Amino acid sequence: MTAVLGFGGYVPERVMTNEDWSRLVDTTDEWITSRTGIKERRFAAEDESTLDLSEQAALVAMKDAGLNPDDIDEIVVATDTPEVYTPDTASLLQDRLGCRNVPTYDLGGSGCAGWIQAIDVARARIAFEPKKVLVVGVELISRLISWEDRATCVLFGDAAGAVVLGPGGGKATLVDVISGTDGSKADILTLQTGGTRHPFTVDSAAAGDHQRLDMKGSEVFREAVRRMSSVTLDLLERLDKDIDDIALLIPHQANKRIIDAVGQKLGIADERVFVNVDRYGNTGSATVPFGLWEAYEGGRIQPGDLVVLTAFGAGFHWASAALQF
Ligand code: ACO
């Protein structure tokens, strides 16, 4: 069965508080805290890019696994904020890390559910052929969204998380993953400009359309709670487990109110739900692997624990995964 051989995470040093945002747009700490639970987030330095964040998280994960770049057989990067438009961030990461000429690919556009989808793909690859797969979730959202749209800019932060997966041994077993998609809800969270339907133009760039994330906030909220709860219950049912068997639930960190609502719907005690959205905001496809690394590194996970990960993202996608430590 697929195992997690090592965990890694990285956040940039620069802290951006709600007070910092209130000096740039018409918002307040009170509004952001009461609606989202976010107090601060990290923003990449000017000379940092997606590749740098990915590299740092990957190095931590490889060190934790006791592996060298030469040992990695495949690389997957889940991101909606790639290093460049073409090629994929994974190719650049392979070169940066000094890995062999192994296959690499990005899983892009899946929003915040992308990293769980990526570990699902990786475990299928490992089942087909025993290999060590580096799976990174990274987002440098601060550079690609509008700093003038108060409805979205205050929600996000930059981070990266990573694991190395392998065919056995390691620190935890990736027991199961369930994921799903409802493409009819693509319009509730979308960035339209830059693709073939709405290519970049001088006018659209001048209007800042390429940085305009359209979000139907209340619909995203509703779908997020509904889907993260139901996919977690489906996963538990398939594993013949119940809520009390979960030692720690690590949900996508979009918003504390969403996390609380999922916890209430599942009937799981607050102390068994991992939360770091107050310190890092929504870091897209990095929230789950970075949270997993923080929980592991901070001693929140003990041998024998069943840890459940769950996420939702633009698509509309949802996914849950179970790790047995
Ligand atoms: N500061 C102050 N006022 C603001 C801000 C801000 N940063 N942003 C919006 N407002 C205003 C709006 O303009 C609006 O004013 P109006 O009534 O005069 O028009 C008012 O606040 C209420 O706006 P709503 O959008 O109705 O605010 P709501 O209470 O729904 O909260 C929020 C918005 C936090 C986005 C909420 O809908 C939500 O949590 N949605 C879930 C979406 C989410 O978390 N997305 C994260 C990304 S998605 C992902 O991770 C996959």
Coordinates of C-alpha atoms and ligand atoms in Angstrom, one line a residue:
M1 CA 0.0 0.0 0.0
T2 CA 1.2 3.6 -0.7
A3 CA 3.1 5.1 2.2
V4 CA 4.2 8.6 3.1
L5 CA 7.9 8.5 3.4
G6 CA 8.4 12.2 4.4
F7 CA 6.6 15.4 5.1
G8 CA 7.6 19.0 4.2
G9 CA 6.4 22.5 4.3
Y10 CA 7.5 26.1 3.8
V11 CA 6.1 29.6 4.3
P12 CA 7.8 32.9 3.3
E13 CA 9.0 35.1 6.1
R14 CA 7.0 38.3 5.3
V15 CA 3.9 38.6 7.5
M16 CA 0.9 40.6 6.2
T17 CA -1.6 41.3 8.9
N18 CA -5.2 42.5 8.7
E19 CA -4.0 45.9 9.8
D20 CA -1.6 46.0 6.9
W21 CA -4.5 45.3 4.5
S22 CA -6.6 47.9 6.2
R23 CA -4.0 50.5 5.1
L24 CA -4.3 49.4 1.5
V25 CA -8.0 48.7 0.9
D26 CA -11.3 49.7 2.6
T27 CA -11.4 46.9 5.2
T28 CA -10.9 46.2 8.9
D29 CA -9.4 43.6 11.2
E30 CA -12.9 43.1 12.6
W31 CA -14.5 42.4 9.2
I32 CA -11.8 40.0 8.1
T33 CA -11.6 38.2 11.5
S34 CA -15.4 37.8 12.0
R35 CA -16.0 36.6 8.4
T36 CA -13.0 34.4 7.9
G37 CA -11.0 33.9 11.2
I38 CA -7.9 35.1 9.3
K39 CA -5.6 37.4 11.3
E40 CA -2.4 37.3 9.2
R41 CA -0.9 35.5 6.2
R42 CA 2.6 35.2 4.7
F43 CA 3.5 36.8 1.4
A44 CA 6.5 35.8 -0.7
A45 CA 9.4 38.3 -1.0
E46 CA 9.9 40.1 -4.3
D47 CA 12.7 37.8 -5.3
E48 CA 10.8 34.6 -4.4
S49 CA 8.6 32.7 -6.8
T50 CA 6.5 29.5 -6.9
L51 CA 9.6 27.4 -7.7
D52 CA 11.4 28.7 -4.6
L53 CA 8.5 27.8 -2.3
S54 CA 8.2 24.4 -4.0
E55 CA 11.9 23.7 -3.6
Q56 CA 12.0 24.6 0.1
A57 CA 9.0 22.3 0.9
A58 CA 10.4 19.5 -1.3
L59 CA 13.9 19.7 0.4
V60 CA 12.2 19.4 3.9
A61 CA 10.1 16.4 2.7
M62 CA 13.1 14.6 1.1
K63 CA 15.2 15.2 4.2
D64 CA 12.4 13.8 6.4
A65 CA 12.3 10.8 4.2
G66 CA 16.0 10.3 4.3
L67 CA 16.2 10.6 0.5
N68 CA 18.3 12.4 -2.1
P69 CA 17.2 14.0 -5.3
D70 CA 18.5 10.9 -7.1
D71 CA 16.0 8.7 -5.3
I72 CA 13.0 10.5 -6.7
D73 CA 11.2 8.7 -9.5
E74 CA 8.4 11.1 -10.4
I75 CA 7.3 14.7 -9.5
V76 CA 3.8 16.1 -9.4
V77 CA 3.1 19.7 -8.5
A78 CA -0.4 20.9 -7.7
T79 CA -0.8 24.6 -8.3
D80 CA -3.0 27.3 -9.8
T81 CA -0.2 29.8 -9.6
P82 CA 2.6 28.2 -11.6
E83 CA 6.1 29.6 -12.0
V84 CA 5.5 30.4 -15.7
Y85 CA 2.7 29.7 -18.1
T86 CA 4.7 27.0 -20.0
P87 CA 6.4 24.7 -19.1
D88 CA 5.0 23.2 -15.9
T89 CA 6.5 24.1 -12.5
A90 CA 7.3 20.4 -12.0
S91 CA 9.9 20.4 -14.9
L92 CA 11.6 23.4 -13.4
L93 CA 11.5 21.8 -9.9
Q94 CA 13.2 18.7 -11.3
D95 CA 16.1 20.7 -12.6
R96 CA 16.3 22.9 -9.5
L97 CA 16.5 19.9 -7.2
G98 CA 18.9 18.1 -9.4
C99 CA 16.7 15.0 -9.9
R100 CA 17.2 12.5 -12.7
N101 CA 15.3 12.8 -15.9
V102 CA 12.2 11.3 -14.4
P103 CA 8.6 12.1 -15.5
T104 CA 7.2 15.3 -14.0
Y105 CA 3.8 17.1 -14.4
D106 CA 1.6 19.7 -12.9
L107 CA -1.9 19.3 -11.8
G108 CA -3.2 22.8 -12.4
G109 CA -6.6 24.5 -12.2
S110 CA -8.1 22.2 -9.5
G111 CA -7.8 25.0 -6.9
C112 CA -7.6 24.0 -3.3
A113 CA -8.5 20.3 -3.9
G114 CA -5.5 19.9 -6.3
W115 CA -3.0 18.4 -3.9
I116 CA -5.4 15.6 -2.6
Q117 CA -6.2 14.8 -6.3
A118 CA -2.4 14.7 -6.9
I119 CA -1.7 12.2 -4.2
D120 CA -4.5 10.1 -5.5
V121 CA -2.9 10.1 -9.0
A122 CA 0.5 9.4 -7.4
R123 CA -0.8 6.4 -5.5
A124 CA -2.3 4.9 -8.7
R125 CA 1.1 5.4 -10.4
I126 CA 2.9 3.7 -7.4
A127 CA 0.4 0.8 -7.5
F128 CA 1.2 0.3 -11.2
E129 CA 5.0 0.5 -10.6
P130 CA 6.7 0.9 -7.3
K131 CA 8.3 4.3 -7.2
K132 CA 9.1 7.3 -5.0
V133 CA 6.9 10.2 -6.0
L134 CA 7.4 13.8 -4.8
V135 CA 4.0 15.5 -4.5
V136 CA 4.1 19.3 -3.9
G137 CA 1.1 21.6 -3.3
V138 CA 2.2 25.2 -3.8
E139 CA 0.5 28.6 -4.2
L140 CA 1.9 32.1 -4.6
I141 CA -1.4 33.8 -4.8
S142 CA -0.4 37.2 -3.6
R143 CA 1.3 37.9 -7.0
L144 CA -1.6 36.9 -9.2
I145 CA -4.7 38.4 -7.6
S146 CA -5.8 42.0 -7.5
W147 CA -4.6 43.9 -4.5
E148 CA -7.5 46.3 -5.0
D149 CA -10.4 43.9 -4.7
R150 CA -11.1 43.8 -1.0
A151 CA -13.6 40.9 -1.4
T152 CA -10.8 38.5 -2.4
C153 CA -7.4 39.9 -1.6
V154 CA -7.7 39.6 2.2
L155 CA -8.5 35.9 2.0
F156 CA -5.2 34.5 0.6
G157 CA -1.6 33.7 1.5
D158 CA 1.5 32.0 0.0
A159 CA 2.9 28.6 1.1
A160 CA 4.0 25.2 0.0
G161 CA 3.7 21.7 1.3
A162 CA 5.1 18.4 0.1
V163 CA 5.2 14.7 0.7
V164 CA 7.3 11.9 -0.7
L165 CA 5.1 8.9 -1.4
G166 CA 6.5 5.4 -1.9
P167 CA 5.4 1.7 -2.2
G168 CA 5.7 0.8 1.5
G169 CA 7.3 1.5 4.9
G170 CA 7.5 5.1 5.9
K171 CA 5.7 7.1 8.5
A172 CA 2.1 6.6 7.5
T173 CA 0.0 4.6 5.1
L174 CA -2.2 6.4 2.5
V175 CA -5.1 4.1 3.2
D176 CA -7.7 5.6 0.8
V177 CA -8.7 8.6 -1.2
I178 CA -12.2 9.7 -2.6
S179 CA -12.6 12.6 -4.9
G180 CA -15.3 14.1 -7.1
T181 CA -16.2 17.0 -9.4
D182 CA -19.3 19.0 -10.3
G183 CA -18.3 21.0 -13.4
S184 CA -21.7 22.6 -13.6
K185 CA -20.6 24.8 -10.7
A186 CA -17.5 26.0 -12.5
D187 CA -18.8 29.6 -12.4
I188 CA -18.9 29.9 -8.6
L189 CA -15.1 30.4 -8.4
T190 CA -13.3 31.3 -11.6
L191 CA -10.6 33.4 -13.1
Q192 CA -11.6 33.7 -16.8
T193 CA -9.0 35.9 -18.5
G194 CA -5.9 34.4 -20.0
G195 CA -7.3 31.2 -21.5
T196 CA -8.6 30.7 -25.1
R197 CA -12.1 31.9 -24.3
H198 CA -10.8 35.3 -23.1
P199 CA -7.2 35.7 -24.2
F200 CA -5.1 38.5 -22.8
T201 CA -5.5 41.8 -24.5
V202 CA -4.2 45.2 -23.9
D203 CA -7.6 46.3 -22.8
S204 CA -8.2 43.4 -20.4
A205 CA -4.7 43.8 -18.9
A206 CA -5.4 47.6 -18.4
A207 CA -8.7 46.7 -16.7
G208 CA -6.9 44.2 -14.4
D209 CA -9.1 41.3 -15.6
H210 CA -6.3 38.8 -15.5
Q211 CA -6.2 39.3 -11.7
R212 CA -10.0 39.3 -11.1
L213 CA -11.1 36.2 -9.3
D214 CA -14.9 35.9 -9.5
M215 CA -16.2 34.3 -6.4
K216 CA -19.9 33.7 -5.4
G217 CA -18.9 33.7 -1.8
S218 CA -22.1 32.3 -0.2
E219 CA -22.4 29.5 -2.9
V220 CA -18.8 28.5 -2.4
F221 CA -19.4 28.5 1.4
R222 CA -22.5 26.2 1.0
E223 CA -20.9 23.8 -1.5
A224 CA -17.7 23.6 0.6
V225 CA -19.5 22.6 3.7
R226 CA -21.7 20.1 1.9
R227 CA -19.0 18.4 -0.1
M228 CA -16.2 18.3 2.5
S229 CA -18.7 16.7 5.0
S230 CA -20.2 14.2 2.6
V231 CA -16.9 13.0 1.1
T232 CA -15.4 12.6 4.5
L233 CA -18.4 10.4 5.6
D234 CA -18.2 8.4 2.3
L235 CA -14.5 7.8 3.0
L236 CA -15.2 6.7 6.6
E237 CA -18.0 4.4 5.4
R238 CA -15.7 2.8 2.8
L239 CA -13.1 2.2 5.5
D240 CA -15.7 0.9 8.0
K241 CA -14.7 3.7 10.5
D242 CA -16.7 6.4 12.2
I243 CA -16.0 9.9 13.3
D244 CA -14.7 8.9 16.7
D245 CA -11.9 7.0 14.9
I246 CA -10.5 10.2 13.5
A247 CA -7.6 11.4 15.7
L248 CA -7.2 14.6 13.6
L249 CA -9.2 16.1 10.7
I250 CA -7.1 18.5 8.5
P251 CA -9.6 20.4 6.4
H252 CA -8.8 22.9 3.6
Q253 CA -8.1 26.2 5.4
A254 CA -10.2 28.6 3.4
N255 CA -12.2 30.1 6.2
K256 CA -12.7 29.3 9.9
R257 CA -16.5 29.5 9.6
I258 CA -16.4 26.9 6.9
I259 CA -14.1 24.7 9.0
D260 CA -16.5 25.1 12.0
A261 CA -19.5 24.3 10.0
V262 CA -17.9 21.1 8.6
G263 CA -16.9 20.1 12.2
Q264 CA -20.4 20.6 13.4
K265 CA -21.9 18.7 10.5
L266 CA -19.6 15.8 11.2
G267 CA -20.0 16.0 14.9
I268 CA -16.3 16.0 15.6
A269 CA -14.8 17.7 18.7
D270 CA -13.0 21.1 18.0
E271 CA -9.7 19.8 19.4
R272 CA -9.6 17.1 16.7
V273 CA -9.9 19.6 13.9
F274 CA -6.7 21.2 12.7
V275 CA -6.8 25.0 12.2
N276 CA -4.0 27.3 11.1
V277 CA -6.1 29.7 8.8
D278 CA -5.7 32.4 11.4
R279 CA -1.9 32.5 10.8
Y280 CA -1.6 31.7 7.1
G281 CA -5.0 32.5 5.4
N282 CA -6.1 30.4 2.4
T283 CA -3.0 29.1 0.7
G284 CA -4.9 27.2 -2.0
S285 CA -3.5 23.8 -2.8
A286 CA -0.8 24.2 -0.2
T287 CA -3.2 24.4 2.9
V288 CA -3.6 20.6 3.3
P289 CA 0.0 19.5 2.8
F290 CA 1.4 22.5 4.7
G291 CA -1.1 21.8 7.6
L292 CA -0.2 18.1 7.5
W293 CA 3.4 19.0 7.8
E294 CA 2.8 21.5 10.6
A295 CA 0.7 19.0 12.6
Y296 CA 3.3 16.3 12.1
E297 CA 6.2 18.5 12.9
G298 CA 4.4 20.1 15.9
G299 CA 3.7 16.7 17.5
R300 CA -0.1 16.8 16.9
I301 CA 0.0 13.4 15.3
Q302 CA 1.0 10.2 17.2
P303 CA 1.8 6.7 16.0
G304 CA -1.5 4.8 15.6
D305 CA -3.5 8.0 14.7
L306 CA -6.0 8.0 11.8
V307 CA -5.7 11.4 10.1
V308 CA -8.3 12.5 7.6
L309 CA -7.6 15.2 5.0
T310 CA -10.4 17.0 3.2
A311 CA -10.6 19.8 0.6
F312 CA -12.7 21.6 -1.9
G313 CA -11.7 23.8 -4.8
A314 CA -12.6 25.6 -8.0
G315 CA -14.1 23.1 -10.5
F316 CA -16.0 22.5 -8.3
H317 CA -13.9 19.7 -6.8
W318 CA -13.8 17.9 -3.5
A319 CA -11.7 15.2 -2.0
S320 CA -10.8 13.3 1.2
A321 CA -7.9 11.1 2.0
A322 CA -7.1 8.9 5.0
L323 CA -3.6 8.4 6.5
Q324 CA -2.9 5.7 9.1
F325 CA 0.1 6.6 11.2
Ligands
ACO1 N1 -13.8 44.3 4.1 C1 -14.9 45.0 4.4 N2 -16.0 44.8 3.7 C2 -16.0 43.9 2.7 C3 -14.8 43.2 2.4 C4 -13.7 43.4 3.1 N3 -12.5 42.8 2.9 N4 -15.1 42.3 1.4 C5 -16.4 42.5 1.1 N5 -17.0 43.4 1.9 C6 -18.3 44.0 1.9 C7 -19.1 43.7 0.6 O1 -18.7 44.7 -0.3 C8 -20.5 43.8 1.1 O2 -20.8 45.1 1.2 P1 -22.3 45.6 0.7 O3 -23.3 44.9 1.6 O4 -22.3 47.1 1.0 O5 -22.4 45.2 -0.7 C9 -20.4 43.2 2.5 O6 -19.1 43.3 2.9 C10 -20.9 41.8 2.6 O7 -20.3 41.0 1.6 P2 -20.6 39.5 1.4 O8 -19.8 39.0 0.3 O9 -22.1 39.3 1.5 O10 -19.9 39.0 2.8 P3 -20.1 37.7 3.5 O11 -20.5 37.8 4.8 O12 -20.7 36.7 2.6 O13 -18.6 37.2 3.6 C11 -16.9 35.8 2.4 C12 -17.8 37.1 2.4 C13 -16.0 35.8 3.7 C14 -16.1 35.6 1.2 C15 -17.9 34.6 2.6 O14 -18.9 34.6 1.6 C16 -17.3 33.3 2.6 O15 -16.7 32.9 3.5 N6 -17.4 32.5 1.5 C17 -16.6 31.3 1.3 C18 -15.7 31.6 0.2 C19 -14.3 31.4 0.6 O16 -13.8 31.2 1.7 N7 -13.5 31.4 -0.5 C20 -12.1 31.2 -0.3 C21 -11.6 30.8 -1.6 S1 -12.3 29.5 -2.3 C22 -11.4 28.1 -2.0 O17 -10.5 28.1 -1.1 C23 -11.6 27.0 -2.9

